PDB file of C-alpha atoms in Angstrom:
ATOM      1  CA  MET A  14       9.205 -16.499 -39.826  1.00  0.00           C
ATOM      2  CA  ASP A  15      12.051 -16.871 -41.378  1.00  0.00           C
ATOM      3  CA  LYS A  16      11.810 -13.243 -42.513  1.00  0.00           C
ATOM      4  CA  LEU A  17      12.210 -11.996 -39.213  1.00  0.00           C
ATOM      5  CA  THR A  18      15.637 -13.399 -38.770  1.00  0.00           C
ATOM      6  CA  ILE A  19      18.473 -11.429 -39.454  1.00  0.00           C
ATOM      7  CA  SER A  20      21.079 -12.324 -41.281  1.00  0.00           C
ATOM      8  CA  ASN A  21      24.180 -10.788 -40.366  1.00  0.00           C
ATOM      9  CA  LYS A  22      25.151 -12.758 -37.363  1.00  0.00           C
ATOM     10  CA  TYR A  23      26.899 -10.033 -35.713  1.00  0.00           C
ATOM     11  CA  VAL A  24      24.054  -7.794 -35.791  1.00  0.00           C
ATOM     12  CA  ARG A  25      21.979 -10.796 -34.325  1.00  0.00           C
ATOM     13  CA  PHE A  26      24.518 -11.032 -31.373  1.00  0.00           C
ATOM     14  CA  GLY A  27      24.424  -7.321 -30.709  1.00  0.00           C
ATOM     15  CA  ILE A  28      20.429  -7.148 -30.414  1.00  0.00           C
ATOM     16  CA  SER A  29      20.615 -10.645 -28.310  1.00  0.00           C
ATOM     17  CA  CYS A  30      22.633  -8.360 -25.973  1.00  0.00           C
ATOM     18  CA  PHE A  31      20.705  -5.878 -25.894  1.00  0.00           C
ATOM     19  CA  ASN A  32      17.798  -7.698 -25.418  1.00  0.00           C
ATOM     20  CA  LEU A  33      19.103  -8.504 -21.648  1.00  0.00           C
ATOM     21  CA  LEU A  34      18.175  -4.692 -20.833  1.00  0.00           C
ATOM     22  CA  TYR A  35      14.231  -6.048 -21.502  1.00  0.00           C
ATOM     23  CA  LEU A  36      15.293  -9.061 -18.379  1.00  0.00           C
ATOM     24  CA  LEU A  37      16.428  -6.459 -16.424  1.00  0.00           C
ATOM     25  CA  LEU A  38      13.743  -3.296 -17.095  1.00  0.00           C
ATOM     26  CA  ILE A  39      11.272  -6.386 -15.806  1.00  0.00           C
ATOM     27  CA  SER A  40      13.327  -7.597 -12.671  1.00  0.00           C
ATOM     28  CA  VAL A  41      13.886  -3.986 -11.557  1.00  0.00           C
ATOM     29  CA  LEU A  42       9.803  -2.948 -11.919  1.00  0.00           C
ATOM     30  CA  ALA A  43       8.955  -6.445 -10.576  1.00  0.00           C
ATOM     31  CA  MET A  44      11.503  -5.374  -7.281  1.00  0.00           C
ATOM     32  CA  TRP A  45       9.903  -1.927  -7.164  1.00  0.00           C
ATOM     33  CA  ALA A  46       6.489  -3.587  -7.240  1.00  0.00           C
ATOM     34  CA  PHE A  47       7.440  -5.326  -4.167  1.00  0.00           C
ATOM     35  CA  LEU A  48       8.777  -2.526  -2.431  1.00  0.00           C
ATOM     36  CA  TYR A  49       6.504  -0.060  -2.939  1.00  0.00           C
ATOM     37  CA  THR A  50       3.563   1.297  -4.165  1.00  0.00           C
ATOM     38  CA  ILE A  51       3.741   2.222  -7.830  1.00  0.00           C
ATOM     39  CA  GLU A  52       1.412   5.299  -8.501  1.00  0.00           C
ATOM     40  CA  LEU A  53       1.201   6.353 -12.026  1.00  0.00           C
ATOM     41  CA  LYS A  54       1.031   9.952 -12.432  1.00  0.00           C
ATOM     42  CA  ASN A  55      -0.587   9.730 -16.111  1.00  0.00           C
ATOM     43  CA  GLU A  56      -1.675   5.965 -17.113  1.00  0.00           C
ATOM     44  CA  THR A  57      -2.596   6.854 -20.822  1.00  0.00           C
ATOM     45  CA  SER A  58       1.275   7.968 -21.095  1.00  0.00           C
ATOM     46  CA  PHE A  59       2.495   5.280 -18.934  1.00  0.00           C
ATOM     47  CA  TYR A  60       0.700   2.277 -20.348  1.00  0.00           C
ATOM     48  CA  ILE A  61       1.540   3.294 -24.176  1.00  0.00           C
ATOM     49  CA  VAL A  62       5.309   3.943 -23.368  1.00  0.00           C
ATOM     50  CA  TYR A  63       4.890   0.686 -21.446  1.00  0.00           C
ATOM     51  CA  ILE A  64       3.465  -1.676 -24.252  1.00  0.00           C
ATOM     52  CA  ALA A  65       5.251   0.007 -27.016  1.00  0.00           C
ATOM     53  CA  LEU A  66       8.522  -1.114 -25.468  1.00  0.00           C
ATOM     54  CA  ASN A  67       6.870  -4.643 -24.526  1.00  0.00           C
ATOM     55  CA  VAL A  68       6.256  -4.985 -28.225  1.00  0.00           C
ATOM     56  CA  ILE A  69       9.511  -3.463 -29.218  1.00  0.00           C
ATOM     57  CA  PHE A  70      11.598  -5.898 -26.901  1.00  0.00           C
ATOM     58  CA  PHE A  71       9.182  -8.914 -28.799  1.00  0.00           C
ATOM     59  CA  VAL A  72      10.329  -8.312 -31.997  1.00  0.00           C
ATOM     60  CA  LEU A  73      14.242  -7.646 -31.243  1.00  0.00           C
ATOM     61  CA  MET A  74      13.711 -11.332 -29.704  1.00  0.00           C
ATOM     62  CA  MET A  75      11.785 -12.737 -32.657  1.00  0.00           C
ATOM     63  CA  MET A  76      14.815 -11.572 -34.764  1.00  0.00           C
ATOM     64  CA  THR A  77      17.071 -13.471 -32.433  1.00  0.00           C
ATOM     65  CA  ARG A  78      15.345 -16.195 -31.163  1.00  0.00           C
ATOM     66  CA  ASN A  79      18.132 -18.430 -31.675  1.00  0.00           C
ATOM     67  CA  GLN A  80      20.624 -16.130 -30.080  1.00  0.00           C
ATOM     68  CA  PHE A  81      22.401 -17.588 -26.575  1.00  0.00           C
ATOM     69  CA  PHE A  82      21.036 -14.546 -24.892  1.00  0.00           C
ATOM     70  CA  THR A  83      17.723 -14.422 -26.555  1.00  0.00           C
ATOM     71  CA  ARG A  84      17.305 -17.811 -25.143  1.00  0.00           C
ATOM     72  CA  ILE A  85      18.686 -16.950 -21.810  1.00  0.00           C
ATOM     73  CA  VAL A  86      16.216 -13.787 -21.475  1.00  0.00           C
ATOM     74  CA  SER A  87      13.291 -16.188 -23.079  1.00  0.00           C
ATOM     75  CA  LEU A  88      13.591 -18.238 -20.412  1.00  0.00           C
ATOM     76  CA  LEU A  89      14.257 -16.672 -17.409  1.00  0.00           C
ATOM     77  CA  LEU A  90      11.738 -13.855 -18.173  1.00  0.00           C
ATOM     78  CA  LEU A  91       8.580 -15.551 -16.771  1.00  0.00           C
ATOM     79  CA  ILE A  92      10.598 -15.511 -13.307  1.00  0.00           C
ATOM     80  CA  PRO A  93      10.311 -11.146 -12.631  1.00  0.00           C
ATOM     81  CA  VAL A  94       7.000 -11.753 -14.247  1.00  0.00           C
ATOM     82  CA  PHE A  95       5.125 -13.857 -11.589  1.00  0.00           C
ATOM     83  CA  ILE A  96       6.666 -11.521  -8.680  1.00  0.00           C
ATOM     84  CA  LEU A  97       4.766  -8.835 -11.224  1.00  0.00           C
ATOM     85  CA  VAL A  98       1.616 -10.775 -10.766  1.00  0.00           C
ATOM     86  CA  LEU A  99       1.766 -10.927  -7.181  1.00  0.00           C
ATOM     87  CA  PHE A 100       2.202  -7.374  -6.300  1.00  0.00           C
ATOM     88  CA  SER A 101       0.285  -6.045  -9.524  1.00  0.00           C
ATOM     89  CA  SER A 102      -2.794  -7.820  -9.302  1.00  0.00           C
ATOM     90  CA  SER A 103      -5.000  -4.613  -9.251  1.00  0.00           C
ATOM     91  CA  ALA A 104      -3.102  -3.265 -12.346  1.00  0.00           C
ATOM     92  CA  PRO A 105      -3.402  -5.857 -14.996  1.00  0.00           C
ATOM     93  CA  ALA A 106      -1.703  -3.984 -17.313  1.00  0.00           C
ATOM     94  CA  MET A 107       1.037  -4.133 -15.899  1.00  0.00           C
ATOM     95  CA  PHE A 108       1.869  -7.535 -16.077  1.00  0.00           C
ATOM     96  CA  ILE A 109      -0.064  -8.807 -18.952  1.00  0.00           C
ATOM     97  CA  PRO A 110       2.268  -7.197 -21.696  1.00  0.00           C
ATOM     98  CA  PRO A 111       5.745  -8.752 -19.974  1.00  0.00           C
ATOM     99  CA  PHE A 112       3.398 -12.149 -19.674  1.00  0.00           C
ATOM    100  CA  VAL A 113       2.546 -12.188 -22.890  1.00  0.00           C
ATOM    101  CA  VAL A 114       5.894 -12.017 -24.368  1.00  0.00           C
ATOM    102  CA  GLY A 115       7.559 -14.190 -21.770  1.00  0.00           C
ATOM    103  CA  VAL A 116       5.123 -17.174 -22.913  1.00  0.00           C
ATOM    104  CA  LEU A 117       5.225 -16.715 -26.712  1.00  0.00           C
ATOM    105  CA  MET A 118       9.271 -16.403 -26.437  1.00  0.00           C
ATOM    106  CA  PHE A 119       9.516 -19.345 -24.145  1.00  0.00           C
ATOM    107  CA  PHE A 120       7.745 -21.768 -26.943  1.00  0.00           C
ATOM    108  CA  ILE A 121       9.348 -19.630 -30.132  1.00  0.00           C
ATOM    109  CA  CYS A 122      12.842 -19.151 -29.005  1.00  0.00           C
ATOM    110  CA  GLY A 123      15.735 -22.029 -30.321  1.00  0.00           C
ATOM    111  CA  ALA A 124      16.461 -23.549 -26.577  1.00  0.00           C
ATOM    112  CA  GLY A 125      16.148 -26.988 -26.883  1.00  0.00           C
ATOM    113  CA  ASP A 126      13.106 -29.574 -25.518  1.00  0.00           C
ATOM    114  CA  THR A 127      15.173 -30.636 -22.814  1.00  0.00           C
ATOM    115  CA  PRO A 128      15.506 -26.750 -21.063  1.00  0.00           C
ATOM    116  CA  LYS A 129      11.810 -26.146 -22.408  1.00  0.00           C
ATOM    117  CA  ILE A 130      10.646 -29.567 -20.725  1.00  0.00           C
ATOM    118  CA  ILE A 131      12.597 -28.708 -17.360  1.00  0.00           C
ATOM    119  CA  TRP A 132      11.906 -24.895 -17.372  1.00  0.00           C
ATOM    120  CA  GLY A 133       8.153 -25.195 -18.458  1.00  0.00           C
ATOM    121  CA  SER A 134       7.302 -28.151 -15.554  1.00  0.00           C
ATOM    122  CA  PHE A 135       8.923 -25.109 -13.079  1.00  0.00           C
ATOM    123  CA  TYR A 136       6.476 -22.338 -14.378  1.00  0.00           C
ATOM    124  CA  LEU A 137       3.553 -24.584 -13.624  1.00  0.00           C
ATOM    125  CA  ILE A 138       4.268 -25.313 -10.498  1.00  0.00           C
ATOM    126  CA  LEU A 139       5.451 -21.589  -9.892  1.00  0.00           C
ATOM    127  CA  PHE A 140       2.138 -20.033 -11.416  1.00  0.00           C
ATOM    128  CA  ILE A 141      -0.181 -22.319 -10.488  1.00  0.00           C
ATOM    129  CA  VAL A 142       0.587 -24.045  -6.808  1.00  0.00           C
ATOM    130  CA  GLY A 143       2.708 -20.315  -6.123  1.00  0.00           C
ATOM    131  CA  ILE A 144      -0.315 -18.100  -6.285  1.00  0.00           C
ATOM    132  CA  VAL A 145      -2.415 -19.916  -4.826  1.00  0.00           C
ATOM    133  CA  VAL A 146       0.379 -20.596  -1.521  1.00  0.00           C
ATOM    134  CA  PHE A 147       0.471 -16.932  -1.803  1.00  0.00           C
ATOM    135  CA  TYR A 148      -3.368 -16.120  -1.733  1.00  0.00           C
ATOM    136  CA  ILE A 149      -3.618 -18.868   1.289  1.00  0.00           C
ATOM    137  CA  ILE A 150      -1.114 -16.970   3.279  1.00  0.00           C
ATOM    138  CA  SER A 151      -2.291 -13.367   2.945  1.00  0.00           C
ATOM    139  CA  THR A 152      -5.851 -14.667   3.711  1.00  0.00           C
ATOM    140  CA  LEU A 153      -4.319 -16.415   7.095  1.00  0.00           C
ATOM    141  CA  PHE A 154      -1.959 -13.424   8.075  1.00  0.00           C
ATOM    142  CA  GLY A 155      -4.273 -10.706   7.060  1.00  0.00           C
ATOM    143  CA  GLY A 156      -7.757 -11.971   7.279  1.00  0.00           C
ATOM    144  CA  SER A 157     -10.779 -11.619   5.153  1.00  0.00           C
ATOM    145  CA  ALA A 158     -10.571  -8.238   5.597  1.00  0.00           C
ATOM    146  CA  VAL A 159     -11.043  -5.331   2.991  1.00  0.00           C
ATOM    147  CA  GLU A 160      -9.566  -2.537   3.932  1.00  0.00           C
ATOM    148  CA  THR A 161     -10.063   0.580   1.284  1.00  0.00           C
ATOM    149  CA  ILE A 162      -8.109   4.516   1.925  1.00  0.00           C
ATOM    150  CA  LEU A 163     -10.069   6.794   1.611  1.00  0.00           C
ATOM    151  CA  ASP A 164      -9.844   9.299  -0.654  1.00  0.00           C
ATOM    152  CA  SER A 165     -11.267  11.029  -3.819  1.00  0.00           C
ATOM    153  CA  SER A 166     -10.608   7.837  -5.889  1.00  0.00           C
ATOM    154  CA  VAL A 167     -13.193   5.956  -3.735  1.00  0.00           C
ATOM    155  CA  THR A 168     -16.535   5.001  -5.223  1.00  0.00           C
ATOM    156  CA  ASP A 169     -18.019   2.358  -3.757  1.00  0.00           C
ATOM    157  CA  THR A 170     -21.074   3.590  -2.343  1.00  0.00           C
ATOM    158  CA  ALA A 171     -21.017   1.179   0.254  1.00  0.00           C
ATOM    159  CA  ILE A 172     -18.108   2.839   1.572  1.00  0.00           C
ATOM    160  CA  THR A 173     -18.309   6.304   0.946  1.00  0.00           C
ATOM    161  CA  ASP A 174     -22.082   6.174   2.252  1.00  0.00           C
ATOM    162  CA  GLU A 175     -20.472   5.460   5.317  1.00  0.00           C
ATOM    163  CA  TYR A 176     -18.205   8.666   6.037  1.00  0.00           C
ATOM    164  CA  ASP A 177     -18.694  12.572   5.452  1.00  0.00           C
ATOM    165  CA  MET A 178     -16.589  12.209   2.319  1.00  0.00           C
ATOM    166  CA  ASP A 179     -16.571  16.045   2.320  1.00  0.00           C
ATOM    167  CA  LYS A 180     -14.846  16.206   5.402  1.00  0.00           C
ATOM    168  CA  ILE A 181     -12.111  13.551   4.134  1.00  0.00           C
ATOM    169  CA  ALA A 182     -11.538  15.657   1.694  1.00  0.00           C
ATOM    170  CA  GLU A 183     -10.264  18.289   4.046  1.00  0.00           C
ATOM    171  CA  LEU A 184      -8.422  15.910   5.948  1.00  0.00           C
ATOM    172  CA  ASN A 185      -7.113  14.519   2.976  1.00  0.00           C
ATOM    173  CA  ALA A 186      -5.837  18.007   1.976  1.00  0.00           C
ATOM    174  CA  ASN A 187      -3.904  18.399   5.353  1.00  0.00           C
ATOM    175  CA  SER A 188      -2.424  15.260   5.512  1.00  0.00           C
ATOM    176  CA  VAL A 189       1.450  16.537   5.376  1.00  0.00           C
ATOM    177  CA  SER A 190       2.712  17.677   8.988  1.00  0.00           C
ATOM    178  CA  PRO A 191       4.060  21.279   8.891  1.00  0.00           C
ATOM    179  CA  ASP A 192       7.717  20.001   8.541  1.00  0.00           C
ATOM    180  CA  GLY A 193       6.757  18.079   5.175  1.00  0.00           C
ATOM    181  CA  LYS A 194       8.340  15.069   6.828  1.00  0.00           C
ATOM    182  CA  TYR A 195       5.041  12.918   7.566  1.00  0.00           C
ATOM    183  CA  ARG A 196       1.460  12.201   6.426  1.00  0.00           C
ATOM    184  CA  TYR A 197      -1.754  10.354   7.288  1.00  0.00           C
ATOM    185  CA  TYR A 198      -4.256   8.471   5.706  1.00  0.00           C
ATOM    186  CA  ILE A 199      -7.170   6.810   7.012  1.00  0.00           C
ATOM    187  CA  ILE A 200      -8.633   3.531   6.071  1.00  0.00           C
ATOM    188  CA  ASP A 201     -11.552   2.258   6.519  1.00  0.00           C
ATOM    189  CA  VAL A 202     -11.816  -1.598   6.997  1.00  0.00           C
ATOM    190  CA  GLN A 203     -14.536  -3.966   6.786  1.00  0.00           C
ATOM    191  CA  ASP A 204     -14.808  -7.395   8.401  1.00  0.00           C
ATOM    192  CA  ASN A 205     -16.661 -10.175   9.514  1.00  0.00           C
ATOM    193  CA  ASP A 206     -17.871  -7.775  12.589  1.00  0.00           C
ATOM    194  CA  ARG A 207     -18.125  -4.139  12.630  1.00  0.00           C
ATOM    195  CA  GLY A 208     -15.322  -2.994  11.143  1.00  0.00           C
ATOM    196  CA  LYS A 209     -12.438  -0.326  11.770  1.00  0.00           C
ATOM    197  CA  VAL A 210     -11.477   2.965  10.989  1.00  0.00           C
ATOM    198  CA  ILE A 211      -7.691   3.179  11.147  1.00  0.00           C
ATOM    199  CA  ILE A 212      -5.195   5.885  11.075  1.00  0.00           C
ATOM    200  CA  VAL A 213      -2.007   5.343   9.426  1.00  0.00           C
ATOM    201  CA  VAL A 214       1.318   7.669   9.457  1.00  0.00           C
ATOM    202  CA  GLU A 215       4.146   7.112   7.152  1.00  0.00           C
ATOM    203  CA  PRO A 216       6.978   9.083   6.099  1.00  0.00           C
ATOM    204  CA  ASN A 217       6.252  11.659   3.108  1.00  0.00           C
ATOM    205  CA  ASP A 218       9.808  11.981   2.218  1.00  0.00           C
ATOM    206  CA  MET A 219      11.165   9.019   1.282  1.00  0.00           C
ATOM    207  CA  ASP A 220       9.411   8.499  -1.701  1.00  0.00           C
ATOM    208  CA  VAL A 221      10.978   7.793  -5.038  1.00  0.00           C
ATOM    209  CA  ASN A 222       9.459  10.146  -7.938  1.00  0.00           C
ATOM    210  CA  TYR A 223      10.146   9.719 -11.923  1.00  0.00           C
ATOM    211  CA  ARG A 224       8.414  11.116 -14.950  1.00  0.00           C
ATOM    212  CA  PHE A 225       5.480   9.005 -15.535  1.00  0.00           C
ATOM    213  CA  PHE A 226       5.091   7.627 -11.599  1.00  0.00           C
ATOM    214  CA  THR A 227       5.838   7.659  -8.174  1.00  0.00           C
ATOM    215  CA  LEU A 228       7.296   4.679  -6.269  1.00  0.00           C
ATOM    216  CA  VAL A 229       5.164   5.268  -2.457  1.00  0.00           C
ATOM    217  CA  GLU A 230       7.415   3.662   0.466  1.00  0.00           C
ATOM    218  CA  GLU A 231       5.179   1.899   2.535  1.00  0.00           C
ATOM    219  CA  GLY A 232       7.249  -0.097   4.574  1.00  0.00           C
ATOM    220  CA  TYR A 233       7.628   2.432   7.199  1.00  0.00           C
ATOM    221  CA  SER A 234       4.029   3.334   8.168  1.00  0.00           C
ATOM    222  CA  VAL A 235       2.798   3.224  11.350  1.00  0.00           C
ATOM    223  CA  ARG A 236      -1.137   2.536  12.384  1.00  0.00           C
ATOM    224  CA  ILE A 237      -1.514   5.407  15.198  1.00  0.00           C
ATOM    225  CA  ALA A 238      -5.615   5.116  16.349  1.00  0.00           C
ATOM    226  CA  LYS A 239      -7.967   2.313  15.920  1.00  0.00           C
ATOM    227  CA  TYR A 240     -11.927   2.949  16.335  1.00  0.00           C
ATOM    228  CA  SER A 241     -13.847  -0.518  16.776  1.00  0.00           C
ATOM    229  CA  THR A 242     -16.622   0.354  14.460  1.00  0.00           C
ATOM    230  CA  ARG A 243     -16.393   1.430  10.846  1.00  0.00           C
ATOM    231  CA  GLY A 244     -18.589   4.703   9.678  1.00  0.00           C
ATOM    232  CA  VAL A 245     -17.045   7.352  12.067  1.00  0.00           C
ATOM    233  CA  THR A 246     -15.381  10.041  10.354  1.00  0.00           C
ATOM    234  CA  PRO A 247     -12.476  11.308  12.591  1.00  0.00           C
ATOM    235  CA  ASP A 248     -10.925  14.834  13.482  1.00  0.00           C
ATOM    236  CA  ILE A 249      -7.407  14.494  12.721  1.00  0.00           C
ATOM    237  CA  GLU A 250      -4.970  17.945  13.031  1.00  0.00           C
ATOM    238  CA  TRP A 251      -0.747  18.140  13.046  1.00  0.00           C
ATOM    239  CA  VAL A 252      -0.116  19.823  16.757  1.00  0.00           C
ATOM    240  CA  VAL A 253       4.065  20.304  17.836  1.00  0.00           C
ATOM    241  CA  ASN A 254       5.646  17.785  19.914  1.00  0.00           C
ATOM    242  CA  GLU A 255       6.416  19.090  23.143  1.00  0.00           C
ATOM    243  CA  ASP A 256       9.094  16.737  23.250  1.00  0.00           C
ATOM    244  CA  TYR A 257      11.122  17.328  20.299  1.00  0.00           C
ATOM    245  CA  ASN A 258      14.548  17.908  21.217  1.00  0.00           C
ATOM    246  CA  GLU A 259      16.554  19.084  18.128  1.00  0.00           C
ATOM    247  CA  SER A 260      19.830  17.940  19.581  1.00  0.00           C
ATOM    248  CA  GLY A 261      19.181  14.208  18.823  1.00  0.00           C
ATOM    249  CA  GLU A 262      18.353  13.028  22.220  1.00  0.00           C
ATOM    250  CA  THR A 263      15.261  11.436  21.198  1.00  0.00           C
ATOM    251  CA  THR A 264      13.582   9.652  18.264  1.00  0.00           C
ATOM    252  CA  ALA A 265      10.197  10.996  18.530  1.00  0.00           C
ATOM    253  CA  ALA A 266       9.314  13.255  15.604  1.00  0.00           C
ATOM    254  CA  SER A 267       8.582  17.112  16.190  1.00  0.00           C
ATOM    255  CA  TYR A 268       5.024  17.046  15.340  1.00  0.00           C
ATOM    256  CA  LYS A 269       2.368  14.584  16.878  1.00  0.00           C
ATOM    257  CA  LEU A 270      -1.006  13.862  15.433  1.00  0.00           C
ATOM    258  CA  ARG A 271      -4.113  14.919  17.729  1.00  0.00           C
ATOM    259  CA  TYR A 272      -7.829  12.842  17.049  1.00  0.00           C
ATOM    260  CA  ARG A 273     -10.882  12.210  18.138  1.00  0.00           C
ATOM    261  CA  PHE A 274     -13.259   9.530  16.386  1.00  0.00           C
ATOM    262  CA  GLY A 275     -16.596  11.411  16.782  1.00  0.00           C
ATOM    263  CA  GLU A 276     -17.669  14.838  17.633  1.00  0.00           C
ATOM    264  CA  ASN A 277     -18.005  14.180  21.670  1.00  0.00           C
ATOM    265  CA  ALA A 278     -15.476  11.813  21.901  1.00  0.00           C
ATOM    266  CA  GLU A 279     -12.363  12.982  23.867  1.00  0.00           C
ATOM    267  CA  TRP A 280      -9.177  13.943  22.059  1.00  0.00           C
ATOM    268  CA  LYS A 281      -5.849  11.898  22.262  1.00  0.00           C
ATOM    269  CA  ALA A 282      -2.530  12.532  20.621  1.00  0.00           C
ATOM    270  CA  SER A 283       0.127   9.861  19.405  1.00  0.00           C
ATOM    271  CA  THR A 284       3.802  10.804  19.136  1.00  0.00           C
ATOM    272  CA  ILE A 285       4.934   9.639  15.857  1.00  0.00           C
ATOM    273  CA  THR A 286       8.103   7.349  16.000  1.00  0.00           C
ATOM    274  CA  ILE A 287       8.715   5.821  12.790  1.00  0.00           C
ATOM    275  CA  PRO A 288      10.367   2.161  12.765  1.00  0.00           C
ATOM    276  CA  THR A 289      13.764   2.002  12.098  1.00  0.00           C
ATOM    277  CA  SER A 290      13.830  -0.914   9.952  1.00  0.00           C
ATOM    278  CA  LYS A 291      11.337  -1.249   6.382  1.00  0.00           C
ATOM    279  CA  ASN A 292       8.183  -3.931   6.627  1.00  0.00           C
ATOM    280  CA  TYR A 293       8.601  -6.227   3.777  1.00  0.00           C
ATOM    281  CA  LEU A 294       4.924  -7.858   4.708  1.00  0.00           C
ATOM    282  CA  THR A 295       3.044  -4.688   4.391  1.00  0.00           C
ATOM    283  CA  PHE A 296       1.010  -7.086   1.481  1.00  0.00           C
ATOM    284  CA  LEU A 297      -0.781  -8.597   4.435  1.00  0.00           C
ATOM    285  CA  ASN A 298      -2.383  -6.022   6.208  1.00  0.00           C
ATOM    286  CA  VAL A 299      -1.498  -7.108   9.893  1.00  0.00           C
ATOM    287  CA  ASP A 300      -2.697  -4.836  12.109  1.00  0.00           C
TER     288      ASP A 300
END
């Protein structure tokens, strides 16, 4: 392992300072995972770059494992990784690389035994107790219902056989309001009863686009309609909101959503009023 050590102390110090960038990058990624839904534009390209970055920083940290800043990064890295584990559980490739780096560097770095014992005990409690508590709270508040957004990515026949997926595709193709400010999507809910069909509206102009991924904002979504039995494909269309006043006298949107659940059902319309503050607990899936 000594062969991986850099002899020049100034170079070691510089690389050690540079390693702080890795802690910052993983912390920002964890924050994004909590605040947004990370939608990858090209999974292959993203994960190639992502894994390469993790490998590069792992090598750099190995070569400067006894430096002060590298020890700091090694001891603190698993905190943002824990957040990634919680909020990126459906995409293991997002948290596995930094998790492996964090665990290996925790034992390899030159920190003393006392800090390692203290931080090691903390991480054991954090990952074991923290994850269990998180899923207990999610189950208690969110219930046992399974929510699935109906789109082309759904391949489970237990869901697709319940709906007219061709009609769903047409609805999704016209999900953005004519002014581009809002979009809707349809959720299938499987629970211990008859299930539900829910129409959700959210802003369409609050997403953040990057080269490899998009940060999809979900904290301002509104569940405007709910049907108490799953398997019913709704009719949905955007219509002009006659009550809208461009002078700002009303906070309602310039368009509203017209919908019905079933061809013989009565058409209903719902005015779109987006919350003024972000909901940080969307992961609980509370109706």
